[in-house]
PDB file of C-alpha atoms and ligand atoms in Angstrom:
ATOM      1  CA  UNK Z   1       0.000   0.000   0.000  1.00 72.00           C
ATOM      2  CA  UNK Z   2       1.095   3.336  -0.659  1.00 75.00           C
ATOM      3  CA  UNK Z   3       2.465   5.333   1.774  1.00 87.00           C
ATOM      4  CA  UNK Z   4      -0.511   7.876   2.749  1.00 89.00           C
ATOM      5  CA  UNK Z   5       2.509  10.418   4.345  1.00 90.00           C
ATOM      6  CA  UNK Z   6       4.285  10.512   0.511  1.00 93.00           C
ATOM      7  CA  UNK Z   7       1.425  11.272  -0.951  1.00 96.00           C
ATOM      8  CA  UNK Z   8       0.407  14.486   1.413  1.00 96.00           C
ATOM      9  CA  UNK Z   9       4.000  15.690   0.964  1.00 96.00           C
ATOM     10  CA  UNK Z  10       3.306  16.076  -2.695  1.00 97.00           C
ATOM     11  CA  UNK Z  11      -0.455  17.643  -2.447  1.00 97.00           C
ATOM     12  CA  UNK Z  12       0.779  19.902   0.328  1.00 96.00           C
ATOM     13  CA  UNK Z  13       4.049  20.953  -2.002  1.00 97.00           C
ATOM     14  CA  UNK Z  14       1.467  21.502  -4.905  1.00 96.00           C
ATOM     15  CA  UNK Z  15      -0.698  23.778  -2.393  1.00 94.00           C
ATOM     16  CA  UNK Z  16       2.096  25.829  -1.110  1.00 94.00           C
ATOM     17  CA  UNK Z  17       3.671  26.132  -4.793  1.00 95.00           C
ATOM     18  CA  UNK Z  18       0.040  27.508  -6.114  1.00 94.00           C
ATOM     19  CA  UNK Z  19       0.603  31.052  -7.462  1.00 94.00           C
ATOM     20  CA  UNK Z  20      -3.160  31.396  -6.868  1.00 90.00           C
ATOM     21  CA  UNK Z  21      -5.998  28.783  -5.352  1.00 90.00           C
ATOM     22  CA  UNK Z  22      -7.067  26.180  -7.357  1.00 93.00           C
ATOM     23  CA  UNK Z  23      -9.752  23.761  -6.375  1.00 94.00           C
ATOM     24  CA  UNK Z  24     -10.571  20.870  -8.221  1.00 95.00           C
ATOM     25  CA  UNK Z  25     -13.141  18.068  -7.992  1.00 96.00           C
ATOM     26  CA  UNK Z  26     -12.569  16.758 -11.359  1.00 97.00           C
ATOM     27  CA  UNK Z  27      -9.322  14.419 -12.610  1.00 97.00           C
ATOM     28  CA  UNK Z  28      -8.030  13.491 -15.750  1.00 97.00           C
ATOM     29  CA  UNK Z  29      -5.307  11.345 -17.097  1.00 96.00           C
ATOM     30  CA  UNK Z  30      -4.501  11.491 -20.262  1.00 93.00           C
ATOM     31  CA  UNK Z  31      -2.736   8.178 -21.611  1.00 87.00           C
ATOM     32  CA  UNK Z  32       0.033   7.881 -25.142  1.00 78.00           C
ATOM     33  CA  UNK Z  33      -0.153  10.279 -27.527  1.00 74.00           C
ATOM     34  CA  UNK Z  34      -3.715  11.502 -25.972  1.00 78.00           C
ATOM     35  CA  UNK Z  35      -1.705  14.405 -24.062  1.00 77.00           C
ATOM     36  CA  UNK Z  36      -2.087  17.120 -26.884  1.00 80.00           C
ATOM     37  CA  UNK Z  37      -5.429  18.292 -25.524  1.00 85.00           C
ATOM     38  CA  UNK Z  38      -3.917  19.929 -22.224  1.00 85.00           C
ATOM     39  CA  UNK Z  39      -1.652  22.310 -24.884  1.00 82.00           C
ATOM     40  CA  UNK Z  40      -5.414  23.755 -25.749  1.00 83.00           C
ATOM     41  CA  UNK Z  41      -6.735  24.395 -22.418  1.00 83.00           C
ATOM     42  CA  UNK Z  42      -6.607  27.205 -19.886  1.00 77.00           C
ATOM     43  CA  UNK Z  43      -3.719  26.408 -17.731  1.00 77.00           C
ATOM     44  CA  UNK Z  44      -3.805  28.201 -14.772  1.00 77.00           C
ATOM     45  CA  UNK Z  45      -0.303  26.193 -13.449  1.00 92.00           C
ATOM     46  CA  UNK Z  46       1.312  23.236 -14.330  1.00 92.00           C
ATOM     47  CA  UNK Z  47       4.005  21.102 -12.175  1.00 95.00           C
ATOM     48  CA  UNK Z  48       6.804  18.957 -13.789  1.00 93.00           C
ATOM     49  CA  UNK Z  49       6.293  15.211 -12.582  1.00 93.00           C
ATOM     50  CA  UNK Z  50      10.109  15.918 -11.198  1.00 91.00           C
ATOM     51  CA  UNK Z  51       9.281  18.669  -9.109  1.00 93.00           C
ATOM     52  CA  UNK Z  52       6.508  17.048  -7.351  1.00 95.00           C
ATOM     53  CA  UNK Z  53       8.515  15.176  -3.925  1.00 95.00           C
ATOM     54  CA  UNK Z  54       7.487  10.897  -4.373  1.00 93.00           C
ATOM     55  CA  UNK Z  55       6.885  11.253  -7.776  1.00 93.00           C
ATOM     56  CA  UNK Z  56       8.325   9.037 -10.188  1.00 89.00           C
ATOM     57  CA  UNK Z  57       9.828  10.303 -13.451  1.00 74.00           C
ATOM     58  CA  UNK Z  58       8.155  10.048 -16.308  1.00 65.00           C
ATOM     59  CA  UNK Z  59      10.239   7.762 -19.047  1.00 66.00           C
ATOM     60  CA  UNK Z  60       7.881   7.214 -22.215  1.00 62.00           C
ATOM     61  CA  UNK Z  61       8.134   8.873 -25.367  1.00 60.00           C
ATOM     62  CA  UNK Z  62       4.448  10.362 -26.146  1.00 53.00           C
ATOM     63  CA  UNK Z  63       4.228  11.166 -22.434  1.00 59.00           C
ATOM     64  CA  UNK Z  64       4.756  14.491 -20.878  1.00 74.00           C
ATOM     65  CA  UNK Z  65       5.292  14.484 -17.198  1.00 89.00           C
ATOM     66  CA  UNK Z  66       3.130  17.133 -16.063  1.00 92.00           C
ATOM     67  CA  UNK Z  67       0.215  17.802 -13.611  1.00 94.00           C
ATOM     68  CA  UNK Z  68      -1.762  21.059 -14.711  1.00 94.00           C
ATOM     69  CA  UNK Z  69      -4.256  22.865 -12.840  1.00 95.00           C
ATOM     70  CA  UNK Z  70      -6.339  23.758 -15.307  1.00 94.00           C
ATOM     71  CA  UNK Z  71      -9.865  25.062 -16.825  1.00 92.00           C
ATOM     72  CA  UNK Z  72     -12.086  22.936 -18.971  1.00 92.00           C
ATOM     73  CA  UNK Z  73     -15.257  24.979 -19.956  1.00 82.00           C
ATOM     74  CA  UNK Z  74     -15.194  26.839 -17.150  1.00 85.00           C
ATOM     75  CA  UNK Z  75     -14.900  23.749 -14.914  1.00 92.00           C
ATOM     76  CA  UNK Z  76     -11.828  23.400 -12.681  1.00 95.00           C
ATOM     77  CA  UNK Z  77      -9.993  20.341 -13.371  1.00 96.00           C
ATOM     78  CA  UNK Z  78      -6.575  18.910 -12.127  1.00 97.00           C
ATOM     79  CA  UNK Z  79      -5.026  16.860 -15.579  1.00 95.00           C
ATOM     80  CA  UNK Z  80      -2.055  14.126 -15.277  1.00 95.00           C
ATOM     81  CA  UNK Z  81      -0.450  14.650 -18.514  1.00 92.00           C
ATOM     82  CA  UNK Z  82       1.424  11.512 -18.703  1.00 89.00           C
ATOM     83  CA  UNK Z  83       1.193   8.354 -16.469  1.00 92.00           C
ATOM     84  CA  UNK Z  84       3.692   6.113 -14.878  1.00 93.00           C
ATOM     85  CA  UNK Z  85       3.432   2.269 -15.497  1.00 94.00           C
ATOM     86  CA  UNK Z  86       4.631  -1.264 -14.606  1.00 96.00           C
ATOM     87  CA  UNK Z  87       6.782  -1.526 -17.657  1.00 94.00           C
ATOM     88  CA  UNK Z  88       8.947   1.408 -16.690  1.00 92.00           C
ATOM     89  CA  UNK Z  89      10.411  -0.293 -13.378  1.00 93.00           C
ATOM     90  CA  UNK Z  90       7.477   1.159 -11.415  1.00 94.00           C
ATOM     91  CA  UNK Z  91       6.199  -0.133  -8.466  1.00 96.00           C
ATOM     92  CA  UNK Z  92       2.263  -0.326  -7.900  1.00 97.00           C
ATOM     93  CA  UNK Z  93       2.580   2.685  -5.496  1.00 96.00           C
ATOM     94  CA  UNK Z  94       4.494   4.731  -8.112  1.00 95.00           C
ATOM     95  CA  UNK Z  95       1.893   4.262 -10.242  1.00 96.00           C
ATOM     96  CA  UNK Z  96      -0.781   5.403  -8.247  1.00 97.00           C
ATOM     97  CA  UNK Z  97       1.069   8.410  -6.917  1.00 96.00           C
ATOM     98  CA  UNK Z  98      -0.811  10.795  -9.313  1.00 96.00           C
ATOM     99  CA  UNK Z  99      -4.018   9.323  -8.671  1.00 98.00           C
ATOM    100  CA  UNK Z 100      -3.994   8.856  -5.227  1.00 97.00           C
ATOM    101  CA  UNK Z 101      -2.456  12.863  -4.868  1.00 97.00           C
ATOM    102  CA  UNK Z 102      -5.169  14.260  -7.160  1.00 98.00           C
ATOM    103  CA  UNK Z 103      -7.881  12.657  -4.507  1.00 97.00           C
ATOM    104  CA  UNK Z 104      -5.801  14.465  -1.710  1.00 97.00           C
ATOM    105  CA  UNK Z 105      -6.412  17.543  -3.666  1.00 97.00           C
ATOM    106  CA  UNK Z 106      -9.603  17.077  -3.697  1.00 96.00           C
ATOM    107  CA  UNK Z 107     -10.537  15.236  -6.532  1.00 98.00           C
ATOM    108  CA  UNK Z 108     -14.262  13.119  -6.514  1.00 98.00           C
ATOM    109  CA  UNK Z 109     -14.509  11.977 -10.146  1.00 98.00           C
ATOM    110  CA  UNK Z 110     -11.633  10.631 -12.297  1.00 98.00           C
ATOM    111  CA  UNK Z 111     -11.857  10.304 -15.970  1.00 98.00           C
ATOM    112  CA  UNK Z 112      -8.934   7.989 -17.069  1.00 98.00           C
ATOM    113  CA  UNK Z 113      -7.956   7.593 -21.099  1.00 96.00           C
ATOM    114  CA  UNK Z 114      -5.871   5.294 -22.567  1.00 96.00           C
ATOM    115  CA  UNK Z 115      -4.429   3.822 -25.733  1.00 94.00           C
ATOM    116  CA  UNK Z 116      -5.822  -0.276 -26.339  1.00 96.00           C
ATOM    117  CA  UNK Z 117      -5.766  -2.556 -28.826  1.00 95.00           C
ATOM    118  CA  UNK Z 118      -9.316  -4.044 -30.162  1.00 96.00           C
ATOM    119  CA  UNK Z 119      -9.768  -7.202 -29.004  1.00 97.00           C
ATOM    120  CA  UNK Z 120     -13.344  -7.515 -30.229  1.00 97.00           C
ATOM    121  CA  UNK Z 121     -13.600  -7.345 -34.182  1.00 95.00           C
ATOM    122  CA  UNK Z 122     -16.446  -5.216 -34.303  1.00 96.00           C
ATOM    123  CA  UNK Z 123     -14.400  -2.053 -33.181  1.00 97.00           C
ATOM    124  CA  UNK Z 124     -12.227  -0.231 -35.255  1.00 92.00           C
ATOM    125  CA  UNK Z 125      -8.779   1.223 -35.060  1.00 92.00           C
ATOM    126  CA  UNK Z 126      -9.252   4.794 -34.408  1.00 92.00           C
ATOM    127  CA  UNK Z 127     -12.843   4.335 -32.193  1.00 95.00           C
ATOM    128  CA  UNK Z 128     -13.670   5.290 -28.732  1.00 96.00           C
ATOM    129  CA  UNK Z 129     -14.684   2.950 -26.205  1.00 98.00           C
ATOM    130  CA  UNK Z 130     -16.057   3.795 -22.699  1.00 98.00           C
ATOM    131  CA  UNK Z 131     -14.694   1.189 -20.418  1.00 98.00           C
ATOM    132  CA  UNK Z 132     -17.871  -0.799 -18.362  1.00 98.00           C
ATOM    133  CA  UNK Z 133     -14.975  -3.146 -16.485  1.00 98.00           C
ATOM    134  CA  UNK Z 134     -11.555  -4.489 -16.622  1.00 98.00           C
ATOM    135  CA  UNK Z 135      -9.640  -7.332 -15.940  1.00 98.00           C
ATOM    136  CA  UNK Z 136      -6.711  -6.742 -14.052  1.00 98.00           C
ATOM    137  CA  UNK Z 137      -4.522  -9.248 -15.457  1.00 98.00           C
ATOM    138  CA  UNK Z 138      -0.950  -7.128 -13.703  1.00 98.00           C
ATOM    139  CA  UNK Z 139      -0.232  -9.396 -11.614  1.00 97.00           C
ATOM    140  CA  UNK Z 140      -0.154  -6.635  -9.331  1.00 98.00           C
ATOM    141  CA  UNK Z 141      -2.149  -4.372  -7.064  1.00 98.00           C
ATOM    142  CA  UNK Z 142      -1.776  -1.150  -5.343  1.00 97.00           C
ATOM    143  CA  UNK Z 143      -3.706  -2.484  -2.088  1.00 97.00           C
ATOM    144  CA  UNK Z 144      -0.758  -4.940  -1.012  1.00 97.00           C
ATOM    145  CA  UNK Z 145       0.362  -4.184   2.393  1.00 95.00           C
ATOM    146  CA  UNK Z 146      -1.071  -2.318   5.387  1.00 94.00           C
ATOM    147  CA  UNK Z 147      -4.568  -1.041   4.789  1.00 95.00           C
ATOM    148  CA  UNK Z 148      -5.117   3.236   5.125  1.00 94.00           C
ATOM    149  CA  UNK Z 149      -8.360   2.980   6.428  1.00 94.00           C
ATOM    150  CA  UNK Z 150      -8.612   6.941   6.210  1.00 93.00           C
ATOM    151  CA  UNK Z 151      -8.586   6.119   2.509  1.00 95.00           C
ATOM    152  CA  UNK Z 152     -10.685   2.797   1.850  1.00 95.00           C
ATOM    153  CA  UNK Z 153     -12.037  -0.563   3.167  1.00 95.00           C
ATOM    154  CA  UNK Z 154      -9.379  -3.440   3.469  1.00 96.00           C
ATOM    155  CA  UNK Z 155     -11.475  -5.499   1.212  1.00 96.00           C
ATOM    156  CA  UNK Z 156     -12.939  -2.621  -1.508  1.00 97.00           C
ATOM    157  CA  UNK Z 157     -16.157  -3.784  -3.205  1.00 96.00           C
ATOM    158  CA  UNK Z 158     -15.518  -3.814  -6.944  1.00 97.00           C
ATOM    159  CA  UNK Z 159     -18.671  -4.607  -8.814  1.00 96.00           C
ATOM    160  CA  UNK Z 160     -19.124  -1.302  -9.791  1.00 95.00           C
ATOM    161  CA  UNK Z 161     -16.043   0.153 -10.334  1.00 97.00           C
ATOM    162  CA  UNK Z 162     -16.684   2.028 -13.434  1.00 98.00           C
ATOM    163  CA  UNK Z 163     -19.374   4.363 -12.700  1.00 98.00           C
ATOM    164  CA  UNK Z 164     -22.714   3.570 -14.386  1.00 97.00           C
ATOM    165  CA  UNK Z 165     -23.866   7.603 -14.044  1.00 97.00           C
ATOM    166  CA  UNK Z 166     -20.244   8.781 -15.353  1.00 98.00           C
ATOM    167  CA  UNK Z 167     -20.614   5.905 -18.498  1.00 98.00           C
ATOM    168  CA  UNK Z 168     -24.557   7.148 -19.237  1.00 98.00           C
ATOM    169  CA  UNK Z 169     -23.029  10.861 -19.263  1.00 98.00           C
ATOM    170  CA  UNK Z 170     -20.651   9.687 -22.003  1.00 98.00           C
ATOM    171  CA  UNK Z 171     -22.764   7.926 -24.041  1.00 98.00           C
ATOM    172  CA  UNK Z 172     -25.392  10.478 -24.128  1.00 98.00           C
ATOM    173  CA  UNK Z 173     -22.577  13.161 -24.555  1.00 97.00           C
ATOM    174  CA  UNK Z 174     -21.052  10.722 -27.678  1.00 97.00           C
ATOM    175  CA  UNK Z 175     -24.550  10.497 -29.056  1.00 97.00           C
ATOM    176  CA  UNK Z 176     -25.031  14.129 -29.294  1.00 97.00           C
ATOM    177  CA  UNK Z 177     -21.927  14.489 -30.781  1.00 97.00           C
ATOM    178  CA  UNK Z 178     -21.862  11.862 -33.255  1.00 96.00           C
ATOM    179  CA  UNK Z 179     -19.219  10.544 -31.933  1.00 96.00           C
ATOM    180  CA  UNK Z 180     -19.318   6.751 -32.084  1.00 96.00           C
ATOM    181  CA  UNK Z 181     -18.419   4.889 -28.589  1.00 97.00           C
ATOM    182  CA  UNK Z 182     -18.106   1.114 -28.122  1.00 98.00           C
ATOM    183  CA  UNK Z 183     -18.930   0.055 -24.235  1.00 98.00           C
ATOM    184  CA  UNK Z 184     -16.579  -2.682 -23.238  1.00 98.00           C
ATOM    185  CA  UNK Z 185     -13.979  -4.440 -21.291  1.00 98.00           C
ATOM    186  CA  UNK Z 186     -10.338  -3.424 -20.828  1.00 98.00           C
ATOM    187  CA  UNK Z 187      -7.609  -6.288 -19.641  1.00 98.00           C
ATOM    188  CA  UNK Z 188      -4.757  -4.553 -17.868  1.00 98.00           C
ATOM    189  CA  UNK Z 189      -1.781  -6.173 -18.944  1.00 98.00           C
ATOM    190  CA  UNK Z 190       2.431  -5.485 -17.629  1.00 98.00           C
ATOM    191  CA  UNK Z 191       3.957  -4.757 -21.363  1.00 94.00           C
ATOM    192  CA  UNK Z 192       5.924  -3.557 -22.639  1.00 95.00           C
ATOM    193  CA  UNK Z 193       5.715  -6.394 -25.334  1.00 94.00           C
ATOM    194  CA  UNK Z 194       2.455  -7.029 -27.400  1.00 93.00           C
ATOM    195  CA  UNK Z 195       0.791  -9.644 -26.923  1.00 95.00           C
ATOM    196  CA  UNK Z 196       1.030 -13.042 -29.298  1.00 94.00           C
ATOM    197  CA  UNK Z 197      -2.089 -14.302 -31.069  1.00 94.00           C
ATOM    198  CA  UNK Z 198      -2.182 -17.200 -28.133  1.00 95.00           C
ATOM    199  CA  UNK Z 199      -2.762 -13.935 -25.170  1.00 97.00           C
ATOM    200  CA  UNK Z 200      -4.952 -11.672 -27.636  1.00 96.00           C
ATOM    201  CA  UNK Z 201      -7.141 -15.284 -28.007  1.00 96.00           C
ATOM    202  CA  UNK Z 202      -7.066 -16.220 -24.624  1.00 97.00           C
ATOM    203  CA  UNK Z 203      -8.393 -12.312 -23.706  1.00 97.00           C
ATOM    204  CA  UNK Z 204     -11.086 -12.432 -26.202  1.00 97.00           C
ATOM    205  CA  UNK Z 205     -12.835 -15.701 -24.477  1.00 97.00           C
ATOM    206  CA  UNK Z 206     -12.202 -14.191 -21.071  1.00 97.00           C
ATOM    207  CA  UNK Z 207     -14.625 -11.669 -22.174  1.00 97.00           C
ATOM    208  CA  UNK Z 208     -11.895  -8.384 -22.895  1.00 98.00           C
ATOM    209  CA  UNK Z 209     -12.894  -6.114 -25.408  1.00 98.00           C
ATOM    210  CA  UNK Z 210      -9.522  -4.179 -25.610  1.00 98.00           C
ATOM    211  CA  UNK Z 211      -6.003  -4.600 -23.891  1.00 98.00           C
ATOM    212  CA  UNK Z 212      -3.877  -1.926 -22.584  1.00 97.00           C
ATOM    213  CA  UNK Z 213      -0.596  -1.436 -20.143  1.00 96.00           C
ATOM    214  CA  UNK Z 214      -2.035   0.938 -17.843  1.00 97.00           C
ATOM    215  CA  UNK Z 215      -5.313   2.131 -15.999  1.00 98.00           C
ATOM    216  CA  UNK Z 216      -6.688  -0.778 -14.096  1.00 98.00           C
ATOM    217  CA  UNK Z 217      -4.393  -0.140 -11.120  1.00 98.00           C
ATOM    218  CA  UNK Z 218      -4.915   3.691 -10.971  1.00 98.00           C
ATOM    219  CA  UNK Z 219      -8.050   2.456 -11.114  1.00 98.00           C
ATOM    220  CA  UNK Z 220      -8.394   0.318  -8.269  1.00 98.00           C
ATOM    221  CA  UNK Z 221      -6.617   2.824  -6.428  1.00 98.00           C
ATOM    222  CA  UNK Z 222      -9.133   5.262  -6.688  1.00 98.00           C
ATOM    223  CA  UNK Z 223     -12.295   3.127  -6.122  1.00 98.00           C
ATOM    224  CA  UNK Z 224     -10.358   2.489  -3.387  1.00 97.00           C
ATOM    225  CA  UNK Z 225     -10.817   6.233  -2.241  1.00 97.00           C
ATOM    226  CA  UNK Z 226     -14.067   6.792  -3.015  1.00 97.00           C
ATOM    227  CA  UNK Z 227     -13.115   8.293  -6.100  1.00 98.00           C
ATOM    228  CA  UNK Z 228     -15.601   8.256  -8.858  1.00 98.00           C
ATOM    229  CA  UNK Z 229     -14.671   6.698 -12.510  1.00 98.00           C
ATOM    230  CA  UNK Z 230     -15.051   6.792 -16.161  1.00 98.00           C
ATOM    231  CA  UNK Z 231     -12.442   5.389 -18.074  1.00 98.00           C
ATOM    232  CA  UNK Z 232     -12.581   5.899 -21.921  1.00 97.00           C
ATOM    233  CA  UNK Z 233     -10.340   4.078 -24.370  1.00 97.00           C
ATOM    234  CA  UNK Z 234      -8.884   4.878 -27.733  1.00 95.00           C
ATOM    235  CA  UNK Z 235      -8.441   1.535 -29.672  1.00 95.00           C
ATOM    236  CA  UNK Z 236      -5.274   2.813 -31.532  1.00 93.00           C
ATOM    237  CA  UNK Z 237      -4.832  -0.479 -33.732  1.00 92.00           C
ATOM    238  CA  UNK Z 238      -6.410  -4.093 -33.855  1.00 88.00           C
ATOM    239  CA  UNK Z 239      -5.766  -6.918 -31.963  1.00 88.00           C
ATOM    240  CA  UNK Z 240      -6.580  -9.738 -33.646  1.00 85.00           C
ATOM    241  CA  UNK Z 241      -5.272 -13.255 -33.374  1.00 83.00           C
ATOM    242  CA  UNK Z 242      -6.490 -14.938 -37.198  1.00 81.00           C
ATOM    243  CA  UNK Z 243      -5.183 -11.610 -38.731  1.00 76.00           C
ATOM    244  CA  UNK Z 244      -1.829  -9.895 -36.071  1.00 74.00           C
ATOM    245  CA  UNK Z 245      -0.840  -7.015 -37.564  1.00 75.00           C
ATOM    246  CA  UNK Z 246       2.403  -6.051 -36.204  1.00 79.00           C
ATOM    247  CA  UNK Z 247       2.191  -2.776 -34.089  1.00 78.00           C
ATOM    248  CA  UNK Z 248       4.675  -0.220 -32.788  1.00 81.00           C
ATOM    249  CA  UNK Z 249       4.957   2.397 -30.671  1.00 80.00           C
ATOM    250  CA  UNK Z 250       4.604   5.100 -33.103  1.00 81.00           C
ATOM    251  CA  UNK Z 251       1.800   3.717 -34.707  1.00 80.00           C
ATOM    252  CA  UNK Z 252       0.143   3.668 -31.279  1.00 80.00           C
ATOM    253  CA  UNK Z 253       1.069   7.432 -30.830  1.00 82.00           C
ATOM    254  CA  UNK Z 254       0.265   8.818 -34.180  1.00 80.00           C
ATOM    255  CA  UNK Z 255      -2.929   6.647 -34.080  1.00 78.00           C
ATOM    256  CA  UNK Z 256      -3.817   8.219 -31.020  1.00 79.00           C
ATOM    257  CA  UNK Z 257      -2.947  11.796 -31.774  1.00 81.00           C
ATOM    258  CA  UNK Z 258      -5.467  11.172 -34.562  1.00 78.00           C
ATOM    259  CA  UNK Z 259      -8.173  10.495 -32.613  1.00 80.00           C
ATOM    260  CA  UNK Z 260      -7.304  13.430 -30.384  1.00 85.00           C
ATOM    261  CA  UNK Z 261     -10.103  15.619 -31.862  1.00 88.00           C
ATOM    262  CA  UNK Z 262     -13.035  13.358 -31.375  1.00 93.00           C
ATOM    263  CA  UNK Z 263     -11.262  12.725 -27.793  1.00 93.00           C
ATOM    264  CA  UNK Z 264     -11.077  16.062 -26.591  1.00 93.00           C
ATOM    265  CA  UNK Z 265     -14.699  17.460 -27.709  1.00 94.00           C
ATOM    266  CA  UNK Z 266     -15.749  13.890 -25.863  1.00 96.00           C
ATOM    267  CA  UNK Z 267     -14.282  15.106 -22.663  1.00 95.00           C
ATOM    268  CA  UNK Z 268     -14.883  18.710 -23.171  1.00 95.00           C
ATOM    269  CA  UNK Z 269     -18.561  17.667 -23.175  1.00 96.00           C
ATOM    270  CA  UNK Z 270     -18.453  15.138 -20.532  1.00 97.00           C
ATOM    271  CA  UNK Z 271     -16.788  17.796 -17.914  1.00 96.00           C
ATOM    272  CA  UNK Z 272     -19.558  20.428 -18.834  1.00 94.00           C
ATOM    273  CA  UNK Z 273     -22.087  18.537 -17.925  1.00 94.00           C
ATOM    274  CA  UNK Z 274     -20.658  16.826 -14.602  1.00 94.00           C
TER     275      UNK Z 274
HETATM  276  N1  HPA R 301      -1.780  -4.190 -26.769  1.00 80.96           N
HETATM  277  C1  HPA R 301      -1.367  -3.655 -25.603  1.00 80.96           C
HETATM  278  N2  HPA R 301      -1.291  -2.353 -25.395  1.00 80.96           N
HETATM  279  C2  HPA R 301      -1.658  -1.527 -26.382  1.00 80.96           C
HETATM  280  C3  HPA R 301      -2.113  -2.021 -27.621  1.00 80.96           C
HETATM  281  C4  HPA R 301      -2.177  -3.422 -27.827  1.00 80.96           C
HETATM  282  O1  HPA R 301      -2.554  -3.929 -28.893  1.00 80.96           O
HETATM  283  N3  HPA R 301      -2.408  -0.930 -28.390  1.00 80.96           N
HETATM  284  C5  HPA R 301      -2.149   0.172 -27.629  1.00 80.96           C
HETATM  285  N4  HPA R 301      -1.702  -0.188 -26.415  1.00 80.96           N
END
């Protein structure tokens, strides 16, 4: 479990360091190549990942390592641009330290985006989908070790992690829009390889509609809090096992920099109405 004193080190440093109050109920992480949409906002400050005491650095390429305080629609909002995962050495706790200091700032509702592969054939490279579950298929999990019952129950209910008023929002929001949005199941996986046609088969029967190397533990971390979530995935290629396609990471990143558009108007929309 993380340790609850790290994480209040690096809310209070990003309270004192405010050059003037911000208040936010309302997190976002933006996941590869999906950071572009913070450039466009109202920043009212922003605070290098290696500033911030207990945070990990931030390694990947098509990740900045920033959290902004900034304005979406008028809405106060505190955005993770750039996330720290498994594959880069981090431990569970690392990877949660964004998360779990955006709920000691305050935050209530978390929106978390990623880049996935399609596991089910009906999506398409390029789509949206608004995560109803995951799998967390990690290996790992943020809760190990002593419980912070300040934060959350030893044993945290999860069957309802992914908040049915947050997905109905979206949806409706997509709708209006015309934005098309699959509902389905992410599978958190380590990375940093892809998987083989064996995994992406194996996924499919356990039910996963795309697969991903991040989210479910910031996820669990936050239901863990209280926190409320809607995760939203960009399916950047398909996964396939009777047709692999091989993928890299700049396919992933320019495939979601293309969907950035449809992305941020999705979130844009989303925060309004919250
Ligand atoms: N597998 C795992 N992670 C990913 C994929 C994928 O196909 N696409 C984007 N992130």
């Amino acid at each position: 479990m993380q340790n609850p004193e790290k994480v209040q080190q690096a809310a209070d440093y990003i309270h004192k360091s405010l050059t003037r109050p911000h208040t936010a109920e309302i997190g976002v992480v933006l996941g590869t190549g999906l950071g572009d949409w913070a450039e466009s906002l109202t920043h009212v400050q922003s605070f290098e990942y290696a500033d911030i005491p207990g945070f990990p650095p931030s390694t990947v390429e098509g990740h900045a390592g920033r959290l902004i305080a900034a304005q979406v629609g008028g809405r106060n909002v505190w955005l993770q641009q750039g996330r720290f995962h498994l594959y880069e050495g981090n431990s569970p706790a690392d990877v949660c330290m964004g998360v779990r200091t955006m709920a000691a700032l305050g935050v209530k509702t978390l929106i978390v985006t990623n880049a996935a592969g399609a596991l089910n054939p009906q999506f398409d490279a390029g789509g949206l989908m608004c995560i109803t579950d995951h799998i967390n298929f990690t290996g790992a999990n943020p809760l190990v070790g002593i419980n912070h019952d300040a934060w959350g129950d030893r044993f945290p209910d999860m069957s309802r992690t992914y908040s049915q008023r947050l997905g109905d929002i979206a949806m409706d929001k997509a709708l209006e829009l015309g934005i098309r949005l699959e509902k389905g199941v992410y599978l958190g996986l380590v990375g940093p390889n892809l998987e083989t046609p064996a995994e992406t088969r194996a996924f499919r029967i356990w039910g996963a509609d795309a697969v991903g190397m991040s989210t479910v533990l910031e996820v669990i971390a936050a239901h863990h809090m209280g926190v409320e979530v809607l995760g939203i995935s960009c399916l950047t290629n398909k996964n396939l096992p009777d047709c692999m396609e091989e993928t890299s990471l700049d396919d992933v990143i320019a495939m979601a920099q293309a969907s950035t558009g449809k992305l941020s108007q999705l979130l844009g929309a989303v925060i309004g109405a919250l």
